[in-house]
Amino acid sequence: MNDTVKKLADAMTGSKMAAVFTGAGMSTESGLPDFRSSEGLWEKYRPEELASVDALNRNFGEFASFYRQRIATLGEVQPNRGHLILADWERRGLVGGIITQNVDGLHHAAGSKVVHELHGTLREVRCQSCGDVRPASVFADETECGKCGGKMRPGVVLFGEMLPEDALQASSELALSCSVFLVLGSSLTVSPANMLPERARRNGAKLFIVNNTPTHLDDLADGVIRASIGDTLASVDELMKAKGRD
Ligand code: ZN
């Protein structure tokens, strides 16, 4: 077994609490396509253009059909082994919370309770005018608010919108209170992903990164692993159980 995996298992075993940060790589292991790579579906507009406040305001038809498709795709995916292990680690007191850039709700579906969704969620829609929240499934038939007639929109953070203040605050507190900060499937390019691991590391936490491609924080990390997230977490889990930490 990889030495870095052993090092991660040792760190987790000795840790009072780990914080976990997840990105797109966590969801691709569930077979969820990265919407940025779904070429050809949207001939006139790039997906990034449709996932924006500008499209919501000026091009609602295309905006709604883009999100109807993304919500429908979600119905076909299930949490993977990695999601399930993280939920189990939370129940066992090993993980204090998950910070995620993903909007698919798969951590909740796996049973995790403390999940800070920095980019919101595709599992709900809300009225842009009165804020009424509904399950995303209604969006297939209704894009108009039943209460006020306003536009319904997905509960995700669109390009041109601020990240939710409460999730940011909670993520920052989690990063500063953990003794292990574990990054899973994120290239750590966008804010605050590019800052939280560094902040945790400077505060004394051990930093581990499991990602397919290099990140700008690899040099700062205590360990970098280029392997599947599910396989890595399963190995760490096995090692921890062998050490009697369960
Ligand atoms: Zn409304």
mmCIF file of C-alpha atoms and ligand atoms in Angstrom:
data_model
loop_
_atom_site.group_PDB
_atom_site.id
_atom_site.type_symbol
_atom_site.label_atom_id
_atom_site.label_comp_id
_atom_site.label_asym_id
_atom_site.label_seq_id
_atom_site.Cartn_x
_atom_site.Cartn_y
_atom_site.Cartn_z
ATOM 1 C CA MET A 1 0.000 0.000 0.000
ATOM 2 C CA ASN A 2 1.016 3.556 -0.787
ATOM 3 C CA ASP A 3 3.050 5.190 2.034
ATOM 4 C CA THR A 4 1.085 8.414 1.800
ATOM 5 C CA VAL A 5 -2.139 6.495 2.376
ATOM 6 C CA LYS A 6 -0.581 5.060 5.553
ATOM 7 C CA LYS A 7 0.508 8.537 6.575
ATOM 8 C CA LEU A 8 -3.051 9.793 6.081
ATOM 9 C CA ALA A 9 -4.451 6.902 8.139
ATOM 10 C CA ASP A 10 -1.975 7.712 10.943
ATOM 11 C CA ALA A 11 -2.925 11.378 10.850
ATOM 12 C CA MET A 12 -6.642 10.514 10.938
ATOM 13 C CA THR A 13 -6.122 8.075 13.798
ATOM 14 C CA GLY A 14 -4.326 10.682 15.881
ATOM 15 C CA SER A 15 -6.647 13.493 14.865
ATOM 16 C CA LYS A 16 -9.194 15.093 17.142
ATOM 17 C CA MET A 17 -11.277 16.015 14.123
ATOM 18 C CA ALA A 18 -10.839 16.188 10.367
ATOM 19 C CA ALA A 19 -12.345 18.718 7.970
ATOM 20 C CA VAL A 20 -13.050 17.485 4.445
ATOM 21 C CA PHE A 21 -13.155 19.645 1.316
ATOM 22 C CA THR A 22 -14.723 18.115 -1.800
ATOM 23 C CA GLY A 23 -14.827 19.198 -5.451
ATOM 24 C CA ALA A 24 -15.982 17.852 -8.804
ATOM 25 C CA GLY A 25 -13.724 14.774 -8.615
ATOM 26 C CA MET A 26 -15.875 13.478 -5.755
ATOM 27 C CA SER A 27 -18.951 13.477 -7.994
ATOM 28 C CA THR A 28 -17.337 12.123 -11.158
ATOM 29 C CA GLU A 29 -16.790 8.875 -9.233
ATOM 30 C CA SER A 30 -20.599 8.667 -9.070
ATOM 31 C CA GLY A 31 -20.699 8.986 -12.851
ATOM 32 C CA LEU A 32 -21.954 12.561 -12.805
ATOM 33 C CA PRO A 33 -20.670 14.368 -15.885
ATOM 34 C CA ASP A 34 -18.963 17.700 -15.404
ATOM 35 C CA PHE A 35 -21.460 20.109 -16.965
ATOM 36 C CA ARG A 36 -18.644 22.189 -18.393
ATOM 37 C CA SER A 37 -17.698 19.319 -20.659
ATOM 38 C CA SER A 38 -21.216 18.594 -21.975
ATOM 39 C CA GLU A 39 -20.489 20.019 -25.391
ATOM 40 C CA GLY A 40 -22.955 20.042 -28.217
ATOM 41 C CA LEU A 41 -26.082 20.105 -26.073
ATOM 42 C CA TRP A 42 -26.248 23.851 -26.034
ATOM 43 C CA GLU A 43 -25.511 25.174 -29.431
ATOM 44 C CA LYS A 44 -25.965 28.852 -28.988
ATOM 45 C CA TYR A 45 -24.535 29.323 -25.513
ATOM 46 C CA ARG A 46 -21.715 27.918 -23.453
ATOM 47 C CA PRO A 47 -22.806 26.227 -20.197
ATOM 48 C CA GLU A 48 -20.896 28.863 -18.205
ATOM 49 C CA GLU A 49 -22.978 31.567 -19.862
ATOM 50 C CA LEU A 50 -26.231 29.833 -18.970
ATOM 51 C CA ALA A 51 -25.225 29.298 -15.335
ATOM 52 C CA SER A 52 -25.307 33.028 -14.742
ATOM 53 C CA VAL A 53 -27.453 35.821 -13.353
ATOM 54 C CA ASP A 54 -27.323 37.372 -16.784
ATOM 55 C CA ALA A 55 -29.001 34.330 -18.375
ATOM 56 C CA LEU A 56 -31.583 34.184 -15.565
ATOM 57 C CA ASN A 57 -32.553 37.782 -16.265
ATOM 58 C CA ARG A 58 -32.279 37.956 -20.030
ATOM 59 C CA ASN A 59 -32.504 34.460 -21.413
ATOM 60 C CA PHE A 60 -34.793 32.612 -19.033
ATOM 61 C CA GLY A 61 -36.005 30.009 -21.567
ATOM 62 C CA GLU A 62 -32.522 28.632 -22.265
ATOM 63 C CA PHE A 63 -31.527 29.071 -18.623
ATOM 64 C CA ALA A 64 -34.509 26.980 -17.467
ATOM 65 C CA SER A 65 -33.971 24.250 -20.030
ATOM 66 C CA PHE A 66 -30.273 24.005 -19.117
ATOM 67 C CA TYR A 67 -31.154 23.514 -15.444
ATOM 68 C CA ARG A 68 -34.058 21.154 -16.173
ATOM 69 C CA GLN A 69 -31.527 18.927 -17.879
ATOM 70 C CA ARG A 70 -28.996 19.159 -15.046
ATOM 71 C CA ILE A 71 -31.687 18.417 -12.422
ATOM 72 C CA ALA A 72 -32.858 15.412 -14.466
ATOM 73 C CA THR A 73 -29.267 14.078 -14.621
ATOM 74 C CA LEU A 74 -29.108 14.202 -10.819
ATOM 75 C CA GLY A 75 -31.984 11.747 -10.556
ATOM 76 C CA GLU A 76 -29.752 9.112 -12.145
ATOM 77 C CA VAL A 77 -26.789 9.303 -9.750
ATOM 78 C CA GLN A 78 -26.185 7.747 -6.346
ATOM 79 C CA PRO A 79 -23.606 8.470 -3.656
ATOM 80 C CA ASN A 80 -20.435 6.438 -4.254
ATOM 81 C CA ARG A 81 -18.287 4.510 -1.791
ATOM 82 C CA GLY A 82 -16.293 7.637 -0.915
ATOM 83 C CA HIS A 83 -19.451 9.567 0.053
ATOM 84 C CA LEU A 84 -20.609 6.660 2.231
ATOM 85 C CA ILE A 85 -17.262 6.353 4.035
ATOM 86 C CA LEU A 86 -17.250 10.087 4.816
ATOM 87 C CA ALA A 87 -20.763 9.823 6.285
ATOM 88 C CA ASP A 88 -19.601 6.874 8.386
ATOM 89 C CA TRP A 89 -16.548 8.826 9.587
ATOM 90 C CA GLU A 90 -18.835 11.650 10.699
ATOM 91 C CA ARG A 91 -20.954 9.196 12.719
ATOM 92 C CA ARG A 92 -17.764 7.850 14.316
ATOM 93 C CA GLY A 93 -16.613 11.356 15.285
ATOM 94 C CA LEU A 94 -13.644 11.368 12.901
ATOM 95 C CA VAL A 95 -15.003 14.044 10.564
ATOM 96 C CA GLY A 96 -16.362 17.333 11.913
ATOM 97 C CA GLY A 97 -17.857 18.512 8.660
ATOM 98 C CA ILE A 98 -17.649 18.652 4.887
ATOM 99 C CA ILE A 99 -17.077 21.771 2.842
ATOM 100 C CA THR A 100 -18.144 21.196 -0.756
ATOM 101 C CA GLN A 101 -18.163 22.947 -4.098
ATOM 102 C CA ASN A 102 -20.577 20.331 -5.424
ATOM 103 C CA VAL A 103 -24.267 21.119 -5.890
ATOM 104 C CA ASP A 104 -25.530 17.554 -6.343
ATOM 105 C CA GLY A 105 -26.516 16.902 -2.709
ATOM 106 C CA LEU A 106 -24.740 13.514 -2.748
ATOM 107 C CA HIS A 107 -23.126 14.046 0.676
ATOM 108 C CA HIS A 108 -26.573 14.531 2.233
ATOM 109 C CA ALA A 109 -27.889 11.554 0.272
ATOM 110 C CA ALA A 110 -25.052 9.460 1.739
ATOM 111 C CA GLY A 111 -26.067 10.466 5.267
ATOM 112 C CA SER A 112 -23.595 13.245 6.112
ATOM 113 C CA LYS A 113 -25.174 15.855 8.402
ATOM 114 C CA VAL A 114 -22.704 18.750 8.550
ATOM 115 C CA VAL A 115 -22.247 19.814 4.930
ATOM 116 C CA HIS A 116 -21.370 23.378 3.980
ATOM 117 C CA GLU A 117 -22.442 23.838 0.358
ATOM 118 C CA LEU A 118 -20.399 26.774 -0.891
ATOM 119 C CA HIS A 119 -22.103 26.782 -4.301
ATOM 120 C CA GLY A 120 -25.620 25.993 -3.076
ATOM 121 C CA THR A 121 -27.678 22.992 -4.174
ATOM 122 C CA LEU A 122 -29.440 21.679 -7.272
ATOM 123 C CA ARG A 123 -31.827 19.674 -5.062
ATOM 124 C CA GLU A 124 -33.992 22.738 -4.422
ATOM 125 C CA VAL A 125 -35.395 25.602 -6.429
ATOM 126 C CA ARG A 126 -36.557 28.915 -5.055
ATOM 127 C CA CYS A 127 -38.504 31.947 -6.188
ATOM 128 C CA GLN A 128 -36.243 34.768 -7.300
ATOM 129 C CA SER A 129 -38.856 37.278 -6.042
ATOM 130 C CA CYS A 130 -40.320 35.942 -2.761
ATOM 131 C CA GLY A 131 -37.735 33.279 -1.859
ATOM 132 C CA ASP A 132 -40.236 30.410 -1.576
ATOM 133 C CA VAL A 133 -38.291 27.108 -1.629
ATOM 134 C CA ARG A 134 -39.516 23.949 -3.421
ATOM 135 C CA PRO A 135 -37.945 20.585 -4.265
ATOM 136 C CA ALA A 136 -36.093 20.724 -7.585
ATOM 137 C CA SER A 137 -38.422 18.124 -9.119
ATOM 138 C CA VAL A 138 -41.152 20.762 -9.546
ATOM 139 C CA PHE A 139 -38.897 22.685 -11.942
ATOM 140 C CA ALA A 140 -39.622 20.183 -14.717
ATOM 141 C CA ASP A 141 -43.203 21.514 -14.963
ATOM 142 C CA GLU A 142 -43.220 24.821 -13.121
ATOM 143 C CA THR A 143 -40.830 27.677 -13.605
ATOM 144 C CA GLU A 144 -43.275 30.218 -12.212
ATOM 145 C CA CYS A 145 -43.780 30.711 -8.468
ATOM 146 C CA GLY A 146 -47.199 29.451 -7.269
ATOM 147 C CA LYS A 147 -47.281 32.165 -4.616
ATOM 148 C CA CYS A 148 -46.247 35.347 -6.378
ATOM 149 C CA GLY A 149 -45.751 34.510 -10.059
ATOM 150 C CA GLY A 150 -42.004 35.237 -9.887
ATOM 151 C CA LYS A 151 -39.346 33.194 -11.664
ATOM 152 C CA MET A 152 -38.290 29.934 -10.021
ATOM 153 C CA ARG A 153 -34.550 29.266 -10.124
ATOM 154 C CA PRO A 154 -32.181 26.573 -8.864
ATOM 155 C CA GLY A 155 -30.714 26.933 -5.368
ATOM 156 C CA VAL A 156 -27.191 27.104 -6.764
ATOM 157 C CA VAL A 157 -24.857 30.086 -6.737
ATOM 158 C CA LEU A 158 -24.863 31.488 -10.263
ATOM 159 C CA PHE A 159 -21.952 33.243 -11.922
ATOM 160 C CA GLY A 160 -22.394 36.848 -10.877
ATOM 161 C CA GLU A 161 -23.698 35.978 -7.389
ATOM 162 C CA MET A 162 -21.937 35.991 -4.013
ATOM 163 C CA LEU A 163 -21.181 32.776 -2.143
ATOM 164 C CA PRO A 164 -23.523 32.224 0.842
ATOM 165 C CA GLU A 165 -22.145 34.061 3.869
ATOM 166 C CA ASP A 166 -23.246 31.445 6.423
ATOM 167 C CA ALA A 167 -21.558 28.564 4.537
ATOM 168 C CA LEU A 168 -18.381 30.624 4.110
ATOM 169 C CA GLN A 169 -18.266 31.495 7.800
ATOM 170 C CA ALA A 170 -18.900 27.905 8.894
ATOM 171 C CA SER A 171 -16.241 26.622 6.460
ATOM 172 C CA SER A 172 -13.704 29.047 7.798
ATOM 173 C CA GLU A 173 -14.428 28.001 11.404
ATOM 174 C CA LEU A 174 -14.172 24.343 10.464
ATOM 175 C CA ALA A 175 -10.825 24.920 8.731
ATOM 176 C CA LEU A 176 -9.466 26.605 11.852
ATOM 177 C CA SER A 177 -10.680 23.982 14.308
ATOM 178 C CA CYS A 178 -9.606 20.783 12.539
ATOM 179 C CA SER A 179 -6.382 18.859 13.053
ATOM 180 C CA VAL A 180 -6.490 17.229 9.593
ATOM 181 C CA PHE A 181 -7.669 19.024 6.437
ATOM 182 C CA LEU A 182 -8.454 16.555 3.667
ATOM 183 C CA VAL A 183 -9.001 17.768 0.088
ATOM 184 C CA LEU A 184 -10.842 15.337 -2.213
ATOM 185 C CA GLY A 185 -11.187 15.902 -5.954
ATOM 186 C CA SER A 186 -10.613 19.629 -6.177
ATOM 187 C CA SER A 187 -7.921 21.501 -8.091
ATOM 188 C CA LEU A 188 -8.255 24.308 -5.539
ATOM 189 C CA THR A 189 -8.375 27.033 -8.151
ATOM 190 C CA VAL A 190 -11.401 29.109 -7.159
ATOM 191 C CA SER A 191 -11.985 31.078 -3.976
ATOM 192 C CA PRO A 192 -12.268 30.118 -1.126
ATOM 193 C CA ALA A 193 -10.981 26.673 -2.110
ATOM 194 C CA ASN A 194 -7.607 28.205 -2.819
ATOM 195 C CA MET A 195 -7.373 29.661 0.705
ATOM 196 C CA LEU A 196 -9.038 27.338 3.236
ATOM 197 C CA PRO A 197 -6.485 24.483 3.101
ATOM 198 C CA GLU A 198 -3.621 26.938 3.496
ATOM 199 C CA ARG A 199 -5.338 28.610 6.439
ATOM 200 C CA ALA A 200 -5.877 25.235 8.125
ATOM 201 C CA ARG A 201 -2.251 24.232 7.483
ATOM 202 C CA ARG A 202 -0.897 27.489 8.938
ATOM 203 C CA ASN A 203 -3.081 26.892 11.991
ATOM 204 C CA GLY A 204 -1.335 23.570 12.595
ATOM 205 C CA ALA A 205 -3.569 21.089 10.769
ATOM 206 C CA LYS A 206 -2.054 18.370 8.612
ATOM 207 C CA LEU A 207 -3.002 18.803 4.951
ATOM 208 C CA PHE A 208 -3.674 15.900 2.579
ATOM 209 C CA ILE A 209 -4.757 16.235 -1.048
ATOM 210 C CA VAL A 210 -6.337 13.448 -3.112
ATOM 211 C CA ASN A 211 -6.689 14.761 -6.658
ATOM 212 C CA ASN A 212 -5.954 13.604 -10.198
ATOM 213 C CA THR A 213 -4.065 16.709 -11.184
ATOM 214 C CA PRO A 214 -1.520 18.927 -9.399
ATOM 215 C CA THR A 215 -2.698 21.840 -7.254
ATOM 216 C CA HIS A 216 -0.846 24.989 -6.196
ATOM 217 C CA LEU A 217 -0.846 23.682 -2.600
ATOM 218 C CA ASP A 218 0.822 20.323 -3.299
ATOM 219 C CA ASP A 219 4.165 21.610 -1.985
ATOM 220 C CA LEU A 220 2.578 22.727 1.270
ATOM 221 C CA ALA A 221 0.735 19.432 1.794
ATOM 222 C CA ASP A 222 1.833 16.670 4.179
ATOM 223 C CA GLY A 223 0.726 14.173 1.558
ATOM 224 C CA VAL A 224 -0.540 14.163 -2.041
ATOM 225 C CA ILE A 225 -2.325 11.116 -3.478
ATOM 226 C CA ARG A 226 -3.178 10.584 -7.160
ATOM 227 C CA ALA A 227 -5.696 7.776 -7.001
ATOM 228 C CA SER A 228 -9.420 7.210 -6.865
ATOM 229 C CA ILE A 229 -11.056 8.857 -3.853
ATOM 230 C CA GLY A 230 -13.209 5.807 -3.098
ATOM 231 C CA ASP A 231 -10.208 3.434 -3.131
ATOM 232 C CA THR A 232 -8.097 5.796 -1.032
ATOM 233 C CA LEU A 233 -10.746 6.304 1.653
ATOM 234 C CA ALA A 234 -11.483 2.569 1.757
ATOM 235 C CA SER A 235 -7.772 1.845 2.363
ATOM 236 C CA VAL A 236 -7.543 4.519 5.056
ATOM 237 C CA ASP A 237 -10.682 3.135 6.699
ATOM 238 C CA GLU A 238 -9.244 -0.367 6.722
ATOM 239 C CA LEU A 239 -5.965 0.840 8.254
ATOM 240 C CA MET A 240 -7.773 2.830 10.946
ATOM 241 C CA LYS A 241 -9.943 -0.121 11.872
ATOM 242 C CA ALA A 242 -6.832 -2.305 12.096
ATOM 243 C CA LYS A 243 -5.440 0.212 14.579
ATOM 244 C CA GLY A 244 -8.619 0.021 16.604
ATOM 245 C CA ARG A 245 -9.863 3.505 15.796
ATOM 246 C CA ASP A 246 -13.530 2.895 15.184
HETATM 247 ZN ZN ZN B 1 -42.591 33.844 -5.336
#
